[in-house]
mmCIF file of C-alpha atoms and ligand atoms in Angstrom:
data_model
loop_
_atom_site.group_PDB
_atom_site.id
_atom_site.type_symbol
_atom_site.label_atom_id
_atom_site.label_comp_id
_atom_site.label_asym_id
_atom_site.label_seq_id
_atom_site.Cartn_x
_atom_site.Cartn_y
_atom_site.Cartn_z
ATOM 1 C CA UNK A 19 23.539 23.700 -8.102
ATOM 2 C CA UNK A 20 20.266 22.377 -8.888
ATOM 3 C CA UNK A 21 20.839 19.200 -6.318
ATOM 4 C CA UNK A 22 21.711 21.922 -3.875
ATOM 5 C CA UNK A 23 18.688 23.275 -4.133
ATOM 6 C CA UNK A 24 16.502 20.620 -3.781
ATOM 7 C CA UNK A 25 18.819 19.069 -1.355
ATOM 8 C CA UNK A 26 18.077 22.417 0.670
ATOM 9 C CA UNK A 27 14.579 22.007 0.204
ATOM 10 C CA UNK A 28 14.119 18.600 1.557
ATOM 11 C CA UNK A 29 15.638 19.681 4.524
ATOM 12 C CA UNK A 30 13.514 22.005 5.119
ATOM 13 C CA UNK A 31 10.621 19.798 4.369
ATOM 14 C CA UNK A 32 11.909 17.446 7.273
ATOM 15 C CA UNK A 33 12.106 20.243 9.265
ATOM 16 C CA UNK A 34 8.181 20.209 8.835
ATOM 17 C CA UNK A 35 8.172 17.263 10.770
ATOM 18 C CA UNK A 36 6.444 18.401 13.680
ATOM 19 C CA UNK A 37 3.771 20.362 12.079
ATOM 20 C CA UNK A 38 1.303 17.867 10.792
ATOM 21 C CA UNK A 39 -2.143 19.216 11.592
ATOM 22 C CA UNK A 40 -3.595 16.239 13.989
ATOM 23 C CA UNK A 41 -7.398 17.060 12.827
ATOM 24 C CA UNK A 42 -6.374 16.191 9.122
ATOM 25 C CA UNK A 43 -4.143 12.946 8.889
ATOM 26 C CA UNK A 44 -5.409 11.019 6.066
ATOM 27 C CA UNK A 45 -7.888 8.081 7.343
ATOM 28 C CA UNK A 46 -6.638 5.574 4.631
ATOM 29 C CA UNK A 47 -2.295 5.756 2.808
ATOM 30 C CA UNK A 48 -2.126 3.357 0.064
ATOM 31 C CA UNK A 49 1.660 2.804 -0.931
ATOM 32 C CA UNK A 50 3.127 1.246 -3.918
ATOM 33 C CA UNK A 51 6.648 -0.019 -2.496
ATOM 34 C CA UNK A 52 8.941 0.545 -5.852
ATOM 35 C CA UNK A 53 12.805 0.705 -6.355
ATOM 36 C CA UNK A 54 14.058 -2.357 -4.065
ATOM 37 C CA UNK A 55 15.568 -4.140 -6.944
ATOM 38 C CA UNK A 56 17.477 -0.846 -8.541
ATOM 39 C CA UNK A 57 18.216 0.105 -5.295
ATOM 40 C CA UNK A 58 20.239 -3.035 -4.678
ATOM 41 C CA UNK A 59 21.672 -2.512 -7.812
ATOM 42 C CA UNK A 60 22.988 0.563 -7.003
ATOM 43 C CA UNK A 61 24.536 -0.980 -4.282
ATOM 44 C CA UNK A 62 26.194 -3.998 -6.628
ATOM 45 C CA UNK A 63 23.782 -6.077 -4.475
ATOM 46 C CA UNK A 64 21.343 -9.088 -5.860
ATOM 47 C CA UNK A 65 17.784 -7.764 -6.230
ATOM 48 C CA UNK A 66 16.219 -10.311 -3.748
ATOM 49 C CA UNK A 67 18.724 -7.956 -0.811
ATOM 50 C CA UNK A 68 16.897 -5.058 -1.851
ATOM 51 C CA UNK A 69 13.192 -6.729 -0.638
ATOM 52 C CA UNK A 70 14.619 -7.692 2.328
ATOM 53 C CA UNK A 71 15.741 -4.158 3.130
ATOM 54 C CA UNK A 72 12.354 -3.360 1.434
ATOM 55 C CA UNK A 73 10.389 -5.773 4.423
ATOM 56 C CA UNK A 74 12.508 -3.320 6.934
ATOM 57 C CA UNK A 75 10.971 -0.261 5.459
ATOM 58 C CA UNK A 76 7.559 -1.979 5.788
ATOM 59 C CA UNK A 77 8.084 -2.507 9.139
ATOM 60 C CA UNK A 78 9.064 1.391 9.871
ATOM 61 C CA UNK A 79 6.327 2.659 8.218
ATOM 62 C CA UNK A 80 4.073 0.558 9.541
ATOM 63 C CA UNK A 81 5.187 1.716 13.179
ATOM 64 C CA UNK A 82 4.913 4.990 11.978
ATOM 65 C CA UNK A 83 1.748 4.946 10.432
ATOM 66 C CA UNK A 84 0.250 4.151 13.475
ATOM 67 C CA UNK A 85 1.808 6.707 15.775
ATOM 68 C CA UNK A 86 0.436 8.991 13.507
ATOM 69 C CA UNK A 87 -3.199 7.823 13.617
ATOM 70 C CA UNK A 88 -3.535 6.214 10.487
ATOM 71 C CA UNK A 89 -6.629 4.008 10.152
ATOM 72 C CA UNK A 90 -5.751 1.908 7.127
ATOM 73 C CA UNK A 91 -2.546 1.442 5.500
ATOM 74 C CA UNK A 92 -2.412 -0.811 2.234
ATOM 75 C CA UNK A 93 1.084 -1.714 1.323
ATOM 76 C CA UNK A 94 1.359 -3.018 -2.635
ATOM 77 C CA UNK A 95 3.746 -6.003 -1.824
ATOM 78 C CA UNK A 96 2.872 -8.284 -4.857
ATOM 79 C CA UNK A 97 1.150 -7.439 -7.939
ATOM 80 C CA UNK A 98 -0.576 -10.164 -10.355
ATOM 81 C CA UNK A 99 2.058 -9.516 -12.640
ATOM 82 C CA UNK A 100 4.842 -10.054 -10.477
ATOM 83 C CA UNK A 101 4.365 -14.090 -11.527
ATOM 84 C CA UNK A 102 6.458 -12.995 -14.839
ATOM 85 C CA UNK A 103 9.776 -12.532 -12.844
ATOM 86 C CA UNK A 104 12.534 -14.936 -12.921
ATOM 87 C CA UNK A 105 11.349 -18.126 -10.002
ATOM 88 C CA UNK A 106 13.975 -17.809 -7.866
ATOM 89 C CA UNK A 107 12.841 -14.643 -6.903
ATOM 90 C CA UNK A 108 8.805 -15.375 -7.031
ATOM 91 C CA UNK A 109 10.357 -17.858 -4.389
ATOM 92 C CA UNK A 110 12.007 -15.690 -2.334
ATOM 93 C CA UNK A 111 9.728 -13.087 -2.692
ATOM 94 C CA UNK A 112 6.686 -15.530 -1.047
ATOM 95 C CA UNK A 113 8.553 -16.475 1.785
ATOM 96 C CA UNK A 114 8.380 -12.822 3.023
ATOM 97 C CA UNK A 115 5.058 -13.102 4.531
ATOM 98 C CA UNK A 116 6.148 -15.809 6.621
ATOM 99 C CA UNK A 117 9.508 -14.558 7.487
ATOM 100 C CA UNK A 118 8.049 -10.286 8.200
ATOM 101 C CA UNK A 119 5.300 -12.661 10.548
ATOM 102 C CA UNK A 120 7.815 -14.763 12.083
ATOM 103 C CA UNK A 121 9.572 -11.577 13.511
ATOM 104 C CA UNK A 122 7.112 -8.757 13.469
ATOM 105 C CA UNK A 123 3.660 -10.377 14.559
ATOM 106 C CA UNK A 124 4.222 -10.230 18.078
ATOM 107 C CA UNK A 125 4.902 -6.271 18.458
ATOM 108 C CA UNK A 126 2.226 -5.915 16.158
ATOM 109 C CA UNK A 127 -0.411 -7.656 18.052
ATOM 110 C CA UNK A 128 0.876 -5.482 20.904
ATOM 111 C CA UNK A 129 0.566 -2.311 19.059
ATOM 112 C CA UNK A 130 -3.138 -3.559 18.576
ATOM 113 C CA UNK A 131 -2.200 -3.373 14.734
ATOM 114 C CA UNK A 132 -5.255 -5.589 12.224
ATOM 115 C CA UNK A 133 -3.552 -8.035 9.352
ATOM 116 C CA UNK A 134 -5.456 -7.864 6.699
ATOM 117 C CA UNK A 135 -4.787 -9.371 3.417
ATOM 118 C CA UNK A 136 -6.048 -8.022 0.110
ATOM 119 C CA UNK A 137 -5.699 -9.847 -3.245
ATOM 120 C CA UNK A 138 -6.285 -13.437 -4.990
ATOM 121 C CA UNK A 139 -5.311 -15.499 -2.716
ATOM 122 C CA UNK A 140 -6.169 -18.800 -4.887
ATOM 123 C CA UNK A 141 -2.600 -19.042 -6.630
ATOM 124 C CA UNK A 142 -0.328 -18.093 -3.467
ATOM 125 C CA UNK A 143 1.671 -21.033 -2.283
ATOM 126 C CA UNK A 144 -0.092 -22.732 0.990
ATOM 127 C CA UNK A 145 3.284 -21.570 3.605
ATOM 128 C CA UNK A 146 2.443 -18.210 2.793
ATOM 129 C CA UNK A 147 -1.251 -17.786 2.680
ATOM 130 C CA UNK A 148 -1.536 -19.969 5.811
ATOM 131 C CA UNK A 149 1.107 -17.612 7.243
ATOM 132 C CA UNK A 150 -0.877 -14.581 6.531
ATOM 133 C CA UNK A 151 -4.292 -16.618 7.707
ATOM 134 C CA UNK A 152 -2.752 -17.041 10.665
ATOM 135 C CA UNK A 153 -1.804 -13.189 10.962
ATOM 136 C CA UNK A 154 -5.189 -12.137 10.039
ATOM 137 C CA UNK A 155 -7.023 -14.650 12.919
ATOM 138 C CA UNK A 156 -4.269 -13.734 15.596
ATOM 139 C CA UNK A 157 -5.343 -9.816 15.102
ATOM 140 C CA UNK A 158 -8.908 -9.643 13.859
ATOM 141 C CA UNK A 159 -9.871 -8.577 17.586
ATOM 142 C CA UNK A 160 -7.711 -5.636 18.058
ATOM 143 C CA UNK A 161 -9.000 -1.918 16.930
ATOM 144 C CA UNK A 162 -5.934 -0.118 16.000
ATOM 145 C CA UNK A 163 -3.974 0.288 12.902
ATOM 146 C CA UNK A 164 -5.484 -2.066 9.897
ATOM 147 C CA UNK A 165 -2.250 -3.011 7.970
ATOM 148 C CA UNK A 166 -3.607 -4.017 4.705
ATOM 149 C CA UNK A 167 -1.089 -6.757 2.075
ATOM 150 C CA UNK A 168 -2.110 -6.639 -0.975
ATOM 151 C CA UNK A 169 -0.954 -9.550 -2.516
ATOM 152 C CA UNK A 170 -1.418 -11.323 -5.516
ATOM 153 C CA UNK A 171 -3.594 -7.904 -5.984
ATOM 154 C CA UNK A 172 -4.623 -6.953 -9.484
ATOM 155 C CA UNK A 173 -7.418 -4.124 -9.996
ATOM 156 C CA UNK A 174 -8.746 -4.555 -12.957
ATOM 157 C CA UNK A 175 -9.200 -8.704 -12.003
ATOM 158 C CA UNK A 176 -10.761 -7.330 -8.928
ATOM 159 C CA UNK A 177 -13.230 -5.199 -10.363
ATOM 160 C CA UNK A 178 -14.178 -7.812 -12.917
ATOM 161 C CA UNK A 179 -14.862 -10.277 -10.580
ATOM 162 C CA UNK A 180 -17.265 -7.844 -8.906
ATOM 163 C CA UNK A 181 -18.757 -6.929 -12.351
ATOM 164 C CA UNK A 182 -19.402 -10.887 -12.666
ATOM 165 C CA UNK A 183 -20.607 -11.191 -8.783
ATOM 166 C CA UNK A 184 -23.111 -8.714 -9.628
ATOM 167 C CA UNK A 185 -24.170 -10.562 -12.835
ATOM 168 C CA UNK A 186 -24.722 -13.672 -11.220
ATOM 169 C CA UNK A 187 -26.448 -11.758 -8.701
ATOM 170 C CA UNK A 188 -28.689 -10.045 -11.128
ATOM 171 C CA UNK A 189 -29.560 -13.337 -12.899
ATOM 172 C CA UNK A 190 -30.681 -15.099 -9.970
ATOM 173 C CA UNK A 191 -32.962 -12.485 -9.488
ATOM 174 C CA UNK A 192 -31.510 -10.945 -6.092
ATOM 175 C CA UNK A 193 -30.519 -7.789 -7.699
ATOM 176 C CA UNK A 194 -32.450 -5.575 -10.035
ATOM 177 C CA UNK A 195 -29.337 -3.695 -12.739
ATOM 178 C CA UNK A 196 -31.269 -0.116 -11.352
ATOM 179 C CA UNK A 197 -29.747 -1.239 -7.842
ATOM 180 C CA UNK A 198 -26.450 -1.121 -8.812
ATOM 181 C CA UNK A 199 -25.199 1.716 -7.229
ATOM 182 C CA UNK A 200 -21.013 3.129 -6.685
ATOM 183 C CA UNK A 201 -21.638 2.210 -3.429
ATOM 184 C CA UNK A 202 -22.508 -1.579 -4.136
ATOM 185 C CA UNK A 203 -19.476 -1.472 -6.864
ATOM 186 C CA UNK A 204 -17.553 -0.530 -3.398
ATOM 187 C CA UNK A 205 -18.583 -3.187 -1.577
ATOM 188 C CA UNK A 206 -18.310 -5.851 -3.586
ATOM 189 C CA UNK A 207 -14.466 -5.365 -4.260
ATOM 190 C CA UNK A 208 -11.570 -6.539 -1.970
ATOM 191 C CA UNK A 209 -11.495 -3.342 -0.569
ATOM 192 C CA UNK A 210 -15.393 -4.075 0.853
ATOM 193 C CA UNK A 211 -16.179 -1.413 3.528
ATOM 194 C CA UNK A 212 -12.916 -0.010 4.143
ATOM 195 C CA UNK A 213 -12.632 3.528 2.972
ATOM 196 C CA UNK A 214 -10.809 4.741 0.074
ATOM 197 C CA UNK A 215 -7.308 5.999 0.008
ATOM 198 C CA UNK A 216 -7.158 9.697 0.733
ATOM 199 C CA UNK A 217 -3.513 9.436 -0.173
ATOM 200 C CA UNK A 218 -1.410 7.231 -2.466
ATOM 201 C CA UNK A 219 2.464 7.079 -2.073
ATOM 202 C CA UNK A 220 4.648 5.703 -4.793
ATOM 203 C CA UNK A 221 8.534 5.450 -4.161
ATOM 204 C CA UNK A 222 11.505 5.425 -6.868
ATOM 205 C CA UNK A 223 10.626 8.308 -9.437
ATOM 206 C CA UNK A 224 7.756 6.017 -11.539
ATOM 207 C CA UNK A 225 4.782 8.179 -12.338
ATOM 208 C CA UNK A 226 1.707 5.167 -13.071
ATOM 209 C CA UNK A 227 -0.523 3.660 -10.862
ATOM 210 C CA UNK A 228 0.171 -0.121 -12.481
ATOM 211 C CA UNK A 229 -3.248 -1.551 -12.080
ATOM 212 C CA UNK A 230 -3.260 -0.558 -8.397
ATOM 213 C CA UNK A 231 -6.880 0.349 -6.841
ATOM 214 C CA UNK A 232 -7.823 2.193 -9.766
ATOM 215 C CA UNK A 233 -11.739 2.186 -8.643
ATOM 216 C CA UNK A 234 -10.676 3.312 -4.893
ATOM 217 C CA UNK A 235 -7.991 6.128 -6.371
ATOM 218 C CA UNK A 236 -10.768 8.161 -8.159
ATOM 219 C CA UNK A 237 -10.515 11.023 -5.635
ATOM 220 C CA UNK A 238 -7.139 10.451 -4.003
ATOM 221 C CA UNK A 239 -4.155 12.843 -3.390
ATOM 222 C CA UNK A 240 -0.959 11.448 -5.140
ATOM 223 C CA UNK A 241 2.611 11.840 -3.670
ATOM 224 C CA UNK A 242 5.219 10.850 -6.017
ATOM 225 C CA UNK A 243 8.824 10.777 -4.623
ATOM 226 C CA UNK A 244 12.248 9.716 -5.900
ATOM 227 C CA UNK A 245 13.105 7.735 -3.012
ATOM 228 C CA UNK A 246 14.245 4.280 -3.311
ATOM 229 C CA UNK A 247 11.590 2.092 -1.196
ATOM 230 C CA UNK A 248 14.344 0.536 1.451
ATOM 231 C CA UNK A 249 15.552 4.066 1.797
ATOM 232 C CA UNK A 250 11.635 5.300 3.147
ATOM 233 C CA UNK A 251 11.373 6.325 6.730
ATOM 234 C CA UNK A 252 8.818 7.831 8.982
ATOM 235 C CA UNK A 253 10.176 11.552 7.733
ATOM 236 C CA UNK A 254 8.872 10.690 4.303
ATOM 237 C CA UNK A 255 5.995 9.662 5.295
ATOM 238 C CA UNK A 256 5.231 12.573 7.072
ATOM 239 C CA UNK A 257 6.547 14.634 4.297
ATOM 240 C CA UNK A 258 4.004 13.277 2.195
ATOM 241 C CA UNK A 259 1.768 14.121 5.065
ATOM 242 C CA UNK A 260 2.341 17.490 5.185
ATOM 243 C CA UNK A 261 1.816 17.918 1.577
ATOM 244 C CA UNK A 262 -1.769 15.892 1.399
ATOM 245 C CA UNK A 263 -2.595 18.839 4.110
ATOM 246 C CA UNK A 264 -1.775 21.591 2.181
ATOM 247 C CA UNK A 265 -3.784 20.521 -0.448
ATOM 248 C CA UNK A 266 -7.674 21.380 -0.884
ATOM 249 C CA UNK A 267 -9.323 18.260 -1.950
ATOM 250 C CA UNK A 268 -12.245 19.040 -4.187
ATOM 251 C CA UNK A 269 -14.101 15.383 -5.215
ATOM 252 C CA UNK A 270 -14.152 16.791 -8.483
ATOM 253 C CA UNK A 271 -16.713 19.706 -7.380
ATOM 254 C CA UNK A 272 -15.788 23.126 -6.499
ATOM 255 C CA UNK A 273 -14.405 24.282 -3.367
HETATM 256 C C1 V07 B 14 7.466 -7.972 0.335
HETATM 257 C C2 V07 B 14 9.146 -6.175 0.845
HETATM 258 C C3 V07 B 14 8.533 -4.805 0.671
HETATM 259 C C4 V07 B 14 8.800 -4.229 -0.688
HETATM 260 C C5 V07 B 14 7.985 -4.832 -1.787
HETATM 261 C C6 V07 B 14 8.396 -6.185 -2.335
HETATM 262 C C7 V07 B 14 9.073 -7.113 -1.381
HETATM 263 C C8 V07 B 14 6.242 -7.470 3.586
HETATM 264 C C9 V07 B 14 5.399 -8.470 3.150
HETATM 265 C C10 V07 B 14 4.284 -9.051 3.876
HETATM 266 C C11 V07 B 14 3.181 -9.529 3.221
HETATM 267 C C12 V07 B 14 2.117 -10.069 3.922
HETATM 268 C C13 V07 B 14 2.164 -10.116 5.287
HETATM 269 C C14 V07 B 14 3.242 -9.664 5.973
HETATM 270 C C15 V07 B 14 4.316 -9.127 5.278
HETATM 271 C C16 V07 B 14 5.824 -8.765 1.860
HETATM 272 C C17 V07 B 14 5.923 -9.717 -0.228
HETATM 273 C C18 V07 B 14 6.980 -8.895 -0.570
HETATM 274 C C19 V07 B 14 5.386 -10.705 -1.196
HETATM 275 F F1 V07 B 14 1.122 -10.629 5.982
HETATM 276 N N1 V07 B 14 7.108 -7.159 2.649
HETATM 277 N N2 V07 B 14 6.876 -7.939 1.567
HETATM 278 N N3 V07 B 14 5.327 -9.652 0.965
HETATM 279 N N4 V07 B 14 8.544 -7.154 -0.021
#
């Protein structure tokens, strides 16, 4: 009865479709892309089937995000922990770059979409960080939709190598510690002038952010959904939409 219910209500959520607000679509959706591996194995499938279907949903939400108006949207595709999974799927998984390029650049570039890579790029293999250089070159002149990998992306790595940036910085005398500002903490991360998330999406039912742009979350909306990440389409997306929109957003003031 209760999966009725809710069934009954997600319809009716989709059925929202077509009422986002236009004057209030976030600037900047950060996802974390969960579930691929149980959702494979909820399908009897090997985990490395569920990424692939996972680079599908990438590619639909991508599309998406931009028909929507999306400035920025930062997909979580590695994590600097990821290195602890079994090698034959660290393998597979770093040949996605290349392959999602080798099919998807071209449309992209037409859409006017922006690679952009976000993460340390020092221990990626050399096929897949020259495939993404090569991505980020081939589309740093077009102004649309800035579709943002974070890869080999850990937070709290990225923040202390801005803490140490502005040590160094302070020590050879080009920075005084009273000009260290929130704003020059901003800047000096990988996220540099882009803005900060105004909404986070994380698939598959996990409620933790998992060392994920923990400085650039401070005053972002969270949407938490159950969906499995190959399963996402452009109707959650804008379900998650419609939800940041009927929020109030307060900065942590009043409002
Ligand atoms: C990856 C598919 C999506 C679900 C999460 C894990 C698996 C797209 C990319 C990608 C990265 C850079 C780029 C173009 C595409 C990707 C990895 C994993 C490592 F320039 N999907 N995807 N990269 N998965």
């Amino acid at each position: 009865m209760i999966k009725r219910v809710r069934s009954w209500l997600n319809q009716e959520n989709s059925q929202q479709t077509h009422q986002l607000s236009p004057d209030n679509i976030p600037e900047h959706v950060a996802i974390i892309m969960d579930g691929n591996g149980r959702w494979a194995k909820r399908r009897g499938m090997p985990r490395i089937v569920g990424h692939q279907n996972g680079m599908k949903a990438v590619k639909r939400t991508a599309i998406a995000a931009n028909d929507l108006g999306i400035k920025v949207l930062t997909m979580y595709a590695f994590s600097t922990e990821n290195w602890t999974r079994p090698k034959d799927e660290v393998d597979f998984l770093m040949k996605l770059p290349q392959e999602f390029l080798a099919i998807e650049l071209e449309e992209l570039i037409e859409k006017n979409v922006q690679v952009r890579m976000m993460g340390h790029p020092e221990d990626l293999p050399s096929h897949t960080l020259s495939a993404m250089e090569e991505a980020v070159a081939k589309t740093a002149g077009n102004n649309g939709l800035i579709l943002n990998f974070a890869l080999n992306y850990g937070s709290r790595k990225e923040i202390t190598e801005s803490v140490k940036t502005l040590g160094q910085e302070v020590r050879d005398g080009i920075l005084r510690p009273e000009d260290i500002t929130e704003e020059l903490i901003s800047q000096r991360l990988l996220t540099g002038e882009l803005p900060d998330p105004d909404l986070l999406i994380r698939t598959s039912g996990e409620l933790r952010l998992s060392n994920f742009m923990l400085w650039q979350l401070a005053y972002s909306e969270l949407w938490f959904t159950d969906v499995y990440w190959p399963e996402f389409t452009k109707d959650h997306l804008v379900e998650a939409i419609a939800n940041y929109q009927q929020r109030t957003r307060r900065y942590g003031g009043l409002s």
